[in-house]
XYZ file of C-alpha atoms in Angstrom:
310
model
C -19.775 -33.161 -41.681
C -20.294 -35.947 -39.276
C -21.859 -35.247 -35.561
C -18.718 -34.973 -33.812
C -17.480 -32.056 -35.687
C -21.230 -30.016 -35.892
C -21.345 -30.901 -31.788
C -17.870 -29.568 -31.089
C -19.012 -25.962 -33.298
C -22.337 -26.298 -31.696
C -20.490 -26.387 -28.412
C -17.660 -23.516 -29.345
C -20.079 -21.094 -30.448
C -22.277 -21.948 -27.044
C -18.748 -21.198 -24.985
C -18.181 -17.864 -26.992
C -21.634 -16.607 -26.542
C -21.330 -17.714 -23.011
C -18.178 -15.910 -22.845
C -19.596 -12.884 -23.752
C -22.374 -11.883 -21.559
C -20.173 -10.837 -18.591
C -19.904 -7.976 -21.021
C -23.125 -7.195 -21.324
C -24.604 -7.158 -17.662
C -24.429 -5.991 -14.167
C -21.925 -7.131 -11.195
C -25.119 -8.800 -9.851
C -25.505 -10.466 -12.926
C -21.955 -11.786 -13.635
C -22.030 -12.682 -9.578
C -24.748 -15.237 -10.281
C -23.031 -16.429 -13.630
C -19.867 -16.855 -11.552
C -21.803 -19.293 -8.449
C -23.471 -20.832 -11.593
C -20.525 -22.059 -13.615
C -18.831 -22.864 -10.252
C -21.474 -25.696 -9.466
C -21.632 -26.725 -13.222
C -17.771 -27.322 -12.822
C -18.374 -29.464 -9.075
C -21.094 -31.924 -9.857
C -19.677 -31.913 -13.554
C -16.381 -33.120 -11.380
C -17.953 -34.823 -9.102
C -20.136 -37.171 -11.655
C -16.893 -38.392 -13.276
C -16.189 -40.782 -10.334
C -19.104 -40.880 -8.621
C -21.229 -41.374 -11.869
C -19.929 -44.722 -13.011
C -18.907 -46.060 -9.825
C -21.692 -45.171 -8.042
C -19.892 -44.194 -4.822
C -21.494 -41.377 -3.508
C -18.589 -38.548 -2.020
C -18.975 -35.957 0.416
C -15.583 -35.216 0.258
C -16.298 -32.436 -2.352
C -15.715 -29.792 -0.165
C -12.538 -30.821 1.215
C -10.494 -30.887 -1.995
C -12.568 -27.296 -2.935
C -11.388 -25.799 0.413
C -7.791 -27.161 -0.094
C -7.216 -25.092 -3.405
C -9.032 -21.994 -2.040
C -7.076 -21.956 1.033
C -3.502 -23.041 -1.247
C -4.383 -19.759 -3.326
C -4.534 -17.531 0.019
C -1.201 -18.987 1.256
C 0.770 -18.879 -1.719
C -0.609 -15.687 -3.439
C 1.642 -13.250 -2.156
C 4.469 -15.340 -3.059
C 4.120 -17.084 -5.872
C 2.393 -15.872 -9.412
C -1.187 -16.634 -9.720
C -0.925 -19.093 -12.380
C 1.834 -21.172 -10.379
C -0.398 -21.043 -7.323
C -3.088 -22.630 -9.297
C -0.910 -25.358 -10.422
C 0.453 -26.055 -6.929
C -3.020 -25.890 -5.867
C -3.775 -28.832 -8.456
C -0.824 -31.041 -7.630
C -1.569 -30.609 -4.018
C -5.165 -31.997 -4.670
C -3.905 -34.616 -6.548
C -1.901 -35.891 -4.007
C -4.672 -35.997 -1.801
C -6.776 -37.483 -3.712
C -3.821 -40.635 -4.482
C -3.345 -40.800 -0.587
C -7.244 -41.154 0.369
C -8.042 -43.218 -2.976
C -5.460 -45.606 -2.157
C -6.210 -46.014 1.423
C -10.131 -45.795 1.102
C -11.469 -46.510 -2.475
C -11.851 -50.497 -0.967
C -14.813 -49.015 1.158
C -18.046 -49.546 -0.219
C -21.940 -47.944 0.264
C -22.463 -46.666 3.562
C -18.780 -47.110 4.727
C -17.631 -45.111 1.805
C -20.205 -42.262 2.119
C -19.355 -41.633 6.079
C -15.568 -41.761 5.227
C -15.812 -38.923 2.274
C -17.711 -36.896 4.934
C -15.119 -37.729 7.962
C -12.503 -36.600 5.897
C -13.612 -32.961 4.727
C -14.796 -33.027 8.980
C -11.147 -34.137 9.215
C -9.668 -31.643 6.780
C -11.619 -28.392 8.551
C -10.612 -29.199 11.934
C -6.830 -29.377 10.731
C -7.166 -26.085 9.255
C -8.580 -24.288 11.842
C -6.569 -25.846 14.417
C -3.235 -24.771 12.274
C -4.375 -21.513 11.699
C -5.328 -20.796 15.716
C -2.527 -22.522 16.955
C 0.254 -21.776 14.554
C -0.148 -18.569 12.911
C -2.306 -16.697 15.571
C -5.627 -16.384 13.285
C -8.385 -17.944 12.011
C -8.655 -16.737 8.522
C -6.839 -14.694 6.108
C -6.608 -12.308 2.872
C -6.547 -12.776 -0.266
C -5.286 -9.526 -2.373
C -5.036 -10.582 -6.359
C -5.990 -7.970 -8.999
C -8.060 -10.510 -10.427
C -12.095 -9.517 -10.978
C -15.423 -11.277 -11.421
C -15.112 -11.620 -15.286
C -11.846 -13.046 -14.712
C -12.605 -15.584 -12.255
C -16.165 -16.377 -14.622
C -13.953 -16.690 -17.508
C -11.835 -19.182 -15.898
C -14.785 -21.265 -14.748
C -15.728 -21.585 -17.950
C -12.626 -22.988 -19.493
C -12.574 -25.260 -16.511
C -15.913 -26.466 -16.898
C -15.460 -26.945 -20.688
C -12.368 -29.065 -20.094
C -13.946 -31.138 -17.542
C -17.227 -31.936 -19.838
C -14.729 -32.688 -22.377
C -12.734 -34.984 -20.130
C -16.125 -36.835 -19.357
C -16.943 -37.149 -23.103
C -13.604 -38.880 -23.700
C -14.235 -40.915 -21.421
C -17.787 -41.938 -22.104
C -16.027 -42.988 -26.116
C -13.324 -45.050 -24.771
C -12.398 -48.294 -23.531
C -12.525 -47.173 -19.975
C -15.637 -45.800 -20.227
C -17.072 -49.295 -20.833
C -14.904 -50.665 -17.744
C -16.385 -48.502 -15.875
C -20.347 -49.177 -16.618
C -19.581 -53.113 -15.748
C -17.840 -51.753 -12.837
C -20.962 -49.680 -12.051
C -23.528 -52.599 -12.387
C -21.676 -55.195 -10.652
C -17.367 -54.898 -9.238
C -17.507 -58.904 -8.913
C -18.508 -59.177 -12.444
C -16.034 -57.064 -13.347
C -13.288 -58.369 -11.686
C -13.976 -61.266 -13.011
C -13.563 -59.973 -16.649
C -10.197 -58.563 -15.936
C -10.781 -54.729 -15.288
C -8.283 -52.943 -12.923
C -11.024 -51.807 -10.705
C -8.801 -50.236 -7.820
C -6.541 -48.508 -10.497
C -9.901 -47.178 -12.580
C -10.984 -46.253 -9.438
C -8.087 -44.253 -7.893
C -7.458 -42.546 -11.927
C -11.028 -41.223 -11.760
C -11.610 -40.458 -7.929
C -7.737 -38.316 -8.477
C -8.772 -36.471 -12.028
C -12.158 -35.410 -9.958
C -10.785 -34.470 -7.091
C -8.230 -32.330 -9.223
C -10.740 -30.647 -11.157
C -12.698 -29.370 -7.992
C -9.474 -28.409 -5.992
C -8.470 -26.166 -8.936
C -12.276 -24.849 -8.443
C -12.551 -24.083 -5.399
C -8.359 -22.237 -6.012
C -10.293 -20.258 -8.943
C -12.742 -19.077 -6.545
C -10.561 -17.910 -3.754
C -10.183 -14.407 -5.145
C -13.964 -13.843 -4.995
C -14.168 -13.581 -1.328
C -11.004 -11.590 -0.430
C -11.319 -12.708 2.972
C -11.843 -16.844 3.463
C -12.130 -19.149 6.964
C -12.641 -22.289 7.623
C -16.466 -21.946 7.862
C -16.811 -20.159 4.696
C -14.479 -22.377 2.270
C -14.911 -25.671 4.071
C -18.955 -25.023 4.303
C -20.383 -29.108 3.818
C -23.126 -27.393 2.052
C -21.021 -27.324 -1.106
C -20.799 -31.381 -0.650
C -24.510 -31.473 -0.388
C -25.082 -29.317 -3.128
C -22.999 -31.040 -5.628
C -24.476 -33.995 -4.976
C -28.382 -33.017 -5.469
C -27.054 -31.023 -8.701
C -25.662 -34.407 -9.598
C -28.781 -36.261 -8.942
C -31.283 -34.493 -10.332
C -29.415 -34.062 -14.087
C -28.141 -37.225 -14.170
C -24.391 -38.238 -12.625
C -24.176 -41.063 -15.585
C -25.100 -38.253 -18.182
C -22.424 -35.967 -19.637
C -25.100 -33.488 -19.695
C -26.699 -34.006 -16.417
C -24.741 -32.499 -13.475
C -24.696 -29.257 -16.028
C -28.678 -29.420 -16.059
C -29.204 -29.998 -12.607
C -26.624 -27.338 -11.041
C -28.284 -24.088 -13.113
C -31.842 -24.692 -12.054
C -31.166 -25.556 -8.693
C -28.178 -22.932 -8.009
C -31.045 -19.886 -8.747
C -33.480 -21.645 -6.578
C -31.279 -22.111 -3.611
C -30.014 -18.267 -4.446
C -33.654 -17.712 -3.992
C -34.405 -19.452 -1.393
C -31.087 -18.303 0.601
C -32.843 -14.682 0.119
C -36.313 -15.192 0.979
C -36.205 -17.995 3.846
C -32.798 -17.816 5.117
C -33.762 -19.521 8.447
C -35.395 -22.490 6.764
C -33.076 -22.923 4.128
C -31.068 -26.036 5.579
C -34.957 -27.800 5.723
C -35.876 -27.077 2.701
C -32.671 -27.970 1.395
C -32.951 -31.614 3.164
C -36.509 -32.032 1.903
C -35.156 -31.089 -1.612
C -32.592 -34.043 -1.098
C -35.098 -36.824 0.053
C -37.519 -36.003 -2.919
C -34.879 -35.907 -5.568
C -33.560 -39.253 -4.399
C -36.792 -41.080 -4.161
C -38.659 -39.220 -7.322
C -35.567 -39.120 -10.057
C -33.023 -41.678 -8.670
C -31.151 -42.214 -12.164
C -32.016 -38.124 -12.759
C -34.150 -35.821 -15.177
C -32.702 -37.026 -17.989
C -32.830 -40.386 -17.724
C -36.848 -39.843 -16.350
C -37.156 -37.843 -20.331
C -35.672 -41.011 -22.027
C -37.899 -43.478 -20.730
C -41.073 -41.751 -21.246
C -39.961 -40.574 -24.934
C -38.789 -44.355 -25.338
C -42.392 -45.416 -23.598
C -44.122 -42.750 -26.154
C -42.394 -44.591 -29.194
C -43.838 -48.042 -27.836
C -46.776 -46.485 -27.983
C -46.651 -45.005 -31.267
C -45.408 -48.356 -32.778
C -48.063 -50.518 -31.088
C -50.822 -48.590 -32.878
């Protein structure tokens, strides 16, 4: 058996066992499992373009608030499964309409558009829902618990690690690490960088629209403020960070330990939370740039030098 095929039963019995412990604890429990595997699934999303293209995206929570706010339109008319495929297409289309327009922008430029835009998005929706249908929020009634929305989570977040794998093996995953290092070089070696580009910025944007659709149900009740929060941008992008967003692994190992300490922190200093969170950003950029990960291969590759030197 080569390492492909002990990796992928490696990973299935790590996705049943995973599967199974909503069975085996409390709604507390399963809650945090549930905000867990919904961050694993955004920066896992959010590395696939932003990873090798090094364009960093606040526009995470745009797409996420688009599918939870497509679920609480479309629930009561449409069966759930539909909804969450209208909820995908609809993020896809975004995501083709802003790539195409926007994916030319670079750095800065590209970082205060991503933001503008999920600005952009929130002030649409609330001034649609004040102006045209007389509220500000609505409800979301689906017979559809915890477990369930976990479960799905899971499969999501399996499919998008898997996506990222494929990736890393193919063709395009080499395309995209010249385009990462240097676009003129690689536009120079014949790489469709604006159609790479648009293919990745649309399957990520995808992913976390049918995310933040998933999640709808949890909160019966969803706003503006509470779906299109840009703390879910920020987030995602320090989860990113700190794994790794050019490690398959990475966005998975920064989101767990950092979801339970902002859950923690959220509980014990809820007024200094947004600080800490800022202070949390700065170090992780300045400390591990290129992530945890990376930071463990160059000391174990610095340890080996070492080793062979005496």
């Amino acid at each position: 058996m080569n390492r492909t095929i002990i990796g992928f039963i490696l990973i299935s019995l790590a996705l049943t066992a995973l599967a199974f412990i909503p069975t085996q604890i409390g709604a507390y429990g399963v809650g945090l499992l549930l905000g867990m595997t919904g961050y694993v699934v955004l920066a896992s999303a959010w590395a696939l373009f932003s990873g090798p293209t090094r364009y960093i995206s606040l526009a995470t929570v745009a797409f996420f608030g688009i599918g939870a706010y497509t679920v609480a339109v479309l629930s009561e008319t449409l069966p759930y499964p539909l909804v969450l495929a209208v909820a995908g297409l609809i993020g896809l289309a975004v995501a083709l309409v802003v790539g195409l327009a926007t994916l030319r922008l670079a750095g800065i430029y590209f970082v205060i558009f991503s933001f503008g835009l999920a600005e952009l998005v929130r002030q649409l929706v609330t001034w649609y829902e004040v102006n045209v249908t007389g509220t500000l929020g609505r409800y979301i009634f689906l017979p559809i618990t915890a477990e369930h929305i976990y479960w799905q989570l899971l499969g999501l977040a399996a499919i998008t690690l898997l996506i990222g794998w494929l990736i890393s093996r193919s063709r395009i995953g080499l395309a995209l690490k010249v385009i990462g290092d240097d676009e003129t070089v690689a536009a120079h070696t014949g790489i469709d960088i604006s159609r790479l580009k648009l293919v990745l910025f649309a399957i990520s944007a995808t992913i976390i629209t049918l995310a933040g659709a998933i999640q709808a149900p949890r909160w019966t009740y969803i706003e503006p403020a509470i779906v299109f929060n840009p703390t879910i941008s920020f987030l995602t992008v320090i989860m990113a960070l700190l794994g790794g967003a050019n490690r398959l692994w990475g966005p998975m190992l920064g989101a767990i330990p950092l979801f339970l300490l902002f859950e923690w922190l959220s509980a014990n200093f809820p007024n200094h939370y947004s600080i800490i969170l800022g202070l949390m950003f700065i170090a992780i950029v300045f400390i591990v740039p290129r992530g945890i990960l990376a930071l463990a291969e160059d000391l174990l590759k610095r340890t080996r030098r070492k080793e062979v030197a005496q």
